[in-house]
Structures are given as structure tokens and as C-alpha cells.
mmCIF file of C-alpha atoms in Angstrom:
data_model
loop_
_atom_site.group_PDB
_atom_site.id
_atom_site.type_symbol
_atom_site.label_atom_id
_atom_site.label_comp_id
_atom_site.label_asym_id
_atom_site.label_seq_id
_atom_site.Cartn_x
_atom_site.Cartn_y
_atom_site.Cartn_z
ATOM 1 C CA UNK A 1427 117.966 58.966 67.968
ATOM 2 C CA UNK A 1428 118.607 62.448 66.612
ATOM 3 C CA UNK A 1429 116.130 64.138 64.335
ATOM 4 C CA UNK A 1430 117.448 66.793 61.999
ATOM 5 C CA UNK A 1431 115.118 68.894 59.918
ATOM 6 C CA UNK A 1432 115.688 71.581 57.383
ATOM 7 C CA UNK A 1433 112.138 72.848 57.853
ATOM 8 C CA UNK A 1434 112.648 76.597 57.950
ATOM 9 C CA UNK A 1435 109.053 77.128 59.116
ATOM 10 C CA UNK A 1436 110.088 76.158 62.651
ATOM 11 C CA UNK A 1437 112.396 79.150 62.854
ATOM 12 C CA UNK A 1438 109.643 81.486 61.622
ATOM 13 C CA UNK A 1439 107.143 80.850 64.421
ATOM 14 C CA UNK A 1440 106.341 84.144 66.100
ATOM 15 C CA UNK A 1441 103.477 85.654 68.012
ATOM 16 C CA UNK A 1442 101.631 88.628 66.598
ATOM 17 C CA UNK A 1443 101.800 91.849 68.553
ATOM 18 C CA UNK A 1444 99.967 91.282 71.867
ATOM 19 C CA UNK A 1445 96.613 92.921 72.474
ATOM 20 C CA UNK A 1446 96.673 96.030 74.621
ATOM 21 C CA UNK A 1447 93.709 96.537 76.952
ATOM 22 C CA UNK A 1448 92.071 99.919 77.274
ATOM 23 C CA UNK A 1449 93.986 102.277 79.614
ATOM 24 C CA UNK A 1450 97.144 100.141 79.516
ATOM 25 C CA UNK A 1451 100.538 99.973 77.876
ATOM 26 C CA UNK A 1452 102.732 96.976 77.127
ATOM 27 C CA UNK A 1453 106.483 96.392 77.112
ATOM 28 C CA UNK A 1454 108.124 93.348 75.538
ATOM 29 C CA UNK A 1455 111.054 91.340 76.891
ATOM 30 C CA UNK A 1456 112.407 91.078 73.327
ATOM 31 C CA UNK A 1457 111.415 92.881 70.139
ATOM 32 C CA UNK A 1458 111.304 89.744 67.952
ATOM 33 C CA UNK A 1459 108.006 88.347 69.298
ATOM 34 C CA UNK A 1460 109.618 84.901 69.320
ATOM 35 C CA UNK A 1461 108.423 82.087 71.594
ATOM 36 C CA UNK A 1462 109.443 82.903 75.160
ATOM 37 C CA UNK A 1463 108.849 86.643 74.741
ATOM 38 C CA UNK A 1464 107.023 88.098 77.748
ATOM 39 C CA UNK A 1465 104.575 90.976 77.399
ATOM 40 C CA UNK A 1466 104.343 93.027 80.620
ATOM 41 C CA UNK A 1467 101.384 95.336 81.154
ATOM 42 C CA UNK A 1468 101.087 98.493 83.206
ATOM 43 C CA UNK A 1469 97.942 100.542 83.638
ATOM 44 C CA UNK A 1470 97.897 104.230 82.808
ATOM 45 C CA UNK A 1471 98.016 106.732 85.658
ATOM 46 C CA UNK A 1472 94.765 106.806 87.595
ATOM 47 C CA UNK A 1473 93.915 103.166 86.811
ATOM 48 C CA UNK A 1474 94.484 99.985 88.801
ATOM 49 C CA UNK A 1475 95.518 96.584 87.463
ATOM 50 C CA UNK A 1476 93.077 93.744 88.043
ATOM 51 C CA UNK A 1477 94.413 90.320 87.093
ATOM 52 C CA UNK A 1478 97.682 89.194 85.524
ATOM 53 C CA UNK A 1479 100.341 91.675 84.500
ATOM 54 C CA UNK A 1480 102.182 89.330 82.099
ATOM 55 C CA UNK A 1481 101.465 86.989 79.204
ATOM 56 C CA UNK A 1482 104.009 84.943 77.233
ATOM 57 C CA UNK A 1483 104.510 83.852 73.636
ATOM 58 C CA UNK A 1484 104.168 80.064 73.380
ATOM 59 C CA UNK A 1485 106.202 77.763 71.093
ATOM 60 C CA UNK A 1486 103.109 77.494 68.872
ATOM 61 C CA UNK A 1487 103.075 81.263 68.276
ATOM 62 C CA UNK A 1488 100.089 82.088 70.490
ATOM 63 C CA UNK A 1489 99.993 84.304 73.568
ATOM 64 C CA UNK A 1490 99.355 82.418 76.818
ATOM 65 C CA UNK A 1491 97.638 84.047 79.782
ATOM 66 C CA UNK A 1492 94.730 86.368 80.382
ATOM 67 C CA UNK A 1493 94.995 90.061 79.691
ATOM 68 C CA UNK A 1494 94.715 92.357 82.700
ATOM 69 C CA UNK A 1495 91.862 94.762 83.176
ATOM 70 C CA UNK A 1496 92.744 98.391 83.905
ATOM 71 C CA UNK A 1497 89.949 100.120 85.742
ATOM 72 C CA UNK A 1498 89.073 102.552 88.460
ATOM 73 C CA UNK A 1499 87.731 101.745 91.903
ATOM 74 C CA UNK A 1500 84.128 102.860 91.475
ATOM 75 C CA UNK A 1501 83.383 101.986 95.118
ATOM 76 C CA UNK A 1502 86.069 104.352 96.440
ATOM 77 C CA UNK A 1503 84.615 106.389 99.323
ATOM 78 C CA UNK A 1504 81.021 105.635 98.321
ATOM 79 C CA UNK A 1505 78.417 105.120 101.085
ATOM 80 C CA UNK A 1506 78.826 101.698 102.693
ATOM 81 C CA UNK A 1507 77.217 99.810 105.548
ATOM 82 C CA UNK A 1508 77.364 96.376 107.120
ATOM 83 C CA UNK A 1509 75.353 94.071 109.360
ATOM 84 C CA UNK A 1510 77.205 95.054 112.585
ATOM 85 C CA UNK A 1511 80.362 96.949 113.567
ATOM 86 C CA UNK A 1512 82.944 96.094 116.230
ATOM 87 C CA UNK A 1513 86.374 97.420 117.307
ATOM 88 C CA UNK A 1514 86.053 100.549 115.171
ATOM 89 C CA UNK A 1515 85.743 98.442 112.015
ATOM 90 C CA UNK A 1516 83.397 100.763 110.157
ATOM 91 C CA UNK A 1517 82.014 99.672 106.779
ATOM 92 C CA UNK A 1518 83.609 102.801 105.283
ATOM 93 C CA UNK A 1519 87.064 101.378 106.060
ATOM 94 C CA UNK A 1520 86.561 98.709 103.391
ATOM 95 C CA UNK A 1521 86.450 101.162 100.486
ATOM 96 C CA UNK A 1522 88.620 104.051 101.703
ATOM 97 C CA UNK A 1523 91.538 103.245 99.385
ATOM 98 C CA UNK A 1524 93.775 102.025 102.235
ATOM 99 C CA UNK A 1525 95.237 98.651 101.247
ATOM 100 C CA UNK A 1526 96.790 97.790 104.593
ATOM 101 C CA UNK A 1527 95.649 94.550 106.197
ATOM 102 C CA UNK A 1528 96.653 95.843 109.657
ATOM 103 C CA UNK A 1529 93.553 96.629 111.716
ATOM 104 C CA UNK A 1530 95.350 98.204 114.695
ATOM 105 C CA UNK A 1531 94.579 101.712 113.461
ATOM 106 C CA UNK A 1532 90.947 100.804 112.750
ATOM 107 C CA UNK A 1533 91.749 100.513 109.043
ATOM 108 C CA UNK A 1534 89.579 97.502 108.170
ATOM 109 C CA UNK A 1535 85.863 96.863 108.371
ATOM 110 C CA UNK A 1536 84.807 94.294 110.942
ATOM 111 C CA UNK A 1537 81.483 92.764 111.926
ATOM 112 C CA UNK A 1538 80.553 90.774 114.976
ATOM 113 C CA UNK A 1539 80.766 87.010 114.761
ATOM 114 C CA UNK A 1540 77.285 86.256 113.433
ATOM 115 C CA UNK A 1541 75.458 83.738 111.254
ATOM 116 C CA UNK A 1542 75.277 85.785 108.044
ATOM 117 C CA UNK A 1543 77.348 88.973 108.218
ATOM 118 C CA UNK A 1544 77.223 91.265 105.208
ATOM 119 C CA UNK A 1545 78.824 94.412 103.809
ATOM 120 C CA UNK A 1546 77.452 96.577 101.006
ATOM 121 C CA UNK A 1547 78.320 99.705 99.076
ATOM 122 C CA UNK A 1548 76.004 102.080 97.200
ATOM 123 C CA UNK A 1549 77.669 103.074 93.919
ATOM 124 C CA UNK A 1550 75.140 105.956 93.597
ATOM 125 C CA UNK A 1551 74.606 105.309 89.877
ATOM 126 C CA UNK A 1552 74.609 102.438 87.381
ATOM 127 C CA UNK A 1553 77.971 100.961 86.352
ATOM 128 C CA UNK A 1554 79.176 97.941 84.411
ATOM 129 C CA UNK A 1555 80.903 96.032 87.224
ATOM 130 C CA UNK A 1556 83.737 93.847 85.910
ATOM 131 C CA UNK A 1557 85.842 93.000 88.957
ATOM 132 C CA UNK A 1558 85.372 92.900 92.714
ATOM 133 C CA UNK A 1559 88.533 92.795 94.819
ATOM 134 C CA UNK A 1560 88.329 91.430 98.367
ATOM 135 C CA UNK A 1561 91.341 91.739 100.669
ATOM 136 C CA UNK A 1562 91.347 89.982 104.019
ATOM 137 C CA UNK A 1563 93.648 90.303 106.975
ATOM 138 C CA UNK A 1564 93.067 86.918 108.643
ATOM 139 C CA UNK A 1565 95.020 87.964 111.739
ATOM 140 C CA UNK A 1566 94.573 88.581 115.386
ATOM 141 C CA UNK A 1567 92.559 85.428 116.069
ATOM 142 C CA UNK A 1568 89.495 86.851 114.332
ATOM 143 C CA UNK A 1569 87.093 84.906 112.174
ATOM 144 C CA UNK A 1570 88.282 84.722 108.538
ATOM 145 C CA UNK A 1571 85.913 85.285 105.634
ATOM 146 C CA UNK A 1572 84.055 82.098 104.769
ATOM 147 C CA UNK A 1573 81.641 81.066 102.023
ATOM 148 C CA UNK A 1574 81.672 84.491 100.416
ATOM 149 C CA UNK A 1575 78.855 85.620 98.091
ATOM 150 C CA UNK A 1576 79.254 88.555 95.704
ATOM 151 C CA UNK A 1577 75.948 90.077 94.610
ATOM 152 C CA UNK A 1578 75.582 93.096 92.343
ATOM 153 C CA UNK A 1579 72.257 94.810 91.829
ATOM 154 C CA UNK A 1580 69.964 97.675 92.715
ATOM 155 C CA UNK A 1581 68.238 96.310 95.826
ATOM 156 C CA UNK A 1582 69.630 97.781 99.033
ATOM 157 C CA UNK A 1583 66.761 96.630 101.249
ATOM 158 C CA UNK A 1584 66.722 92.926 100.280
ATOM 159 C CA UNK A 1585 70.274 91.911 99.357
ATOM 160 C CA UNK A 1586 69.181 88.402 98.310
ATOM 161 C CA UNK A 1587 67.219 89.934 95.406
ATOM 162 C CA UNK A 1588 70.475 91.013 93.772
ATOM 163 C CA UNK A 1589 71.927 88.463 91.316
ATOM 164 C CA UNK A 1590 74.651 86.175 92.646
ATOM 165 C CA UNK A 1591 77.735 86.999 90.549
ATOM 166 C CA UNK A 1592 80.404 85.010 92.356
ATOM 167 C CA UNK A 1593 80.662 82.426 95.113
ATOM 168 C CA UNK A 1594 83.779 81.494 97.068
ATOM 169 C CA UNK A 1595 83.168 78.324 99.081
ATOM 170 C CA UNK A 1596 85.505 77.761 101.986
ATOM 171 C CA UNK A 1597 87.810 80.148 103.824
ATOM 172 C CA UNK A 1598 89.683 83.101 102.368
ATOM 173 C CA UNK A 1599 93.058 83.351 104.095
ATOM 174 C CA UNK A 1600 95.332 86.372 104.241
ATOM 175 C CA UNK A 1601 95.358 87.568 100.670
ATOM 176 C CA UNK A 1602 93.467 89.344 97.932
ATOM 177 C CA UNK A 1603 90.901 87.580 95.766
ATOM 178 C CA UNK A 1604 89.613 88.963 92.465
ATOM 179 C CA UNK A 1605 86.132 88.033 91.269
ATOM 180 C CA UNK A 1606 85.686 88.670 87.513
ATOM 181 C CA UNK A 1607 82.301 89.055 85.816
ATOM 182 C CA UNK A 1608 80.337 91.671 83.919
ATOM 183 C CA UNK A 1609 77.110 93.003 85.365
ATOM 184 C CA UNK A 1610 75.348 96.264 84.575
ATOM 185 C CA UNK A 1611 73.794 97.661 87.749
#
């Protein structure tokens, strides 16, 4: 069976201009905003992309996908500590801006194998925390991150007093995980 329609409304379906997050710019795969158009986002200089970098115009005329967040790394080179340190894996290595997952040059933080290892950073002032990025290396026969808790708050002496913002049950392999939420510290 073939269905033929002279409904001209089908040809007029378009998406509106896509939203542009703060500190970002967008480029379109085609200027017509027709279904199938892809909007690609790039953060302004000095900002990092957290989340997706593309959304697409659906056949129904709506954008599909979550907008990225363009922000700065507020933990960059702030005071950090952890439960224990081994193999030169200082807590400061976790927020030094180095994105390598190679630990040979003592570039990652590392704790001893223990029941409840932890890492923390002091942001030195209150911030609205929107995203936490965790990158693991999962190499060299070392214990991967498991059952990860993300807590954001003002208690540095009793970490359990800080609100639980995210929970990752299971094992984080060799990749980066983004935890999205909004907490004012």
C-alpha cells in the first residue's frame, strides 16, 4: 500500500533555533533547522565542556539530547588530601589539570587498598557545584574504583556529614564519568 498526502504541513516541520548554554557557541549542520539538523556546541576559551556536545532536530520538530554545561574546574590546584598515599600518588595529582591516565610519572592519586578509601578537595569558598568529573586509569593490576560516593558540603572533619549527591554502584573501568547535580556549598 502506498499513502500519498498533499499535506503541506509535513514539509514545514522545523526545529526552533537551539538553546545556547552560557559560555558556549553553537554551529549547525544545515541552516534550515529541518529534522536531522545537528547542533554542535563548543565552550568559549577558558571553559570546559561537561556532557554532550551535540543535539539533533527530531522529525517532530523538537531538539533531542541534553545541552552541555560549560564551566571551569573550580577544584583546579586547590588543597586536597586522601585517606592514604602510595607509589607517589599524592591527592594533589587528582586536581592538577593533567588528564593523563598513565601513572608511571606519578600523575594520578592513589591510596592503599583499604576498606573505605577517600579523597577530598577544599574549594576554599562556597560554589554552586554542578558537575563532578572522575577519571580512572584502571591499569597496572591496581584496584579499580568501586561503589563511589560523591558528597559535597562544608564538613572536612566528618565527610559523612556532607550530603550524598551521587552514588555509582559497581566498578568504574577505564574511562571518565560525569556526575551532574546542583549543590551550593
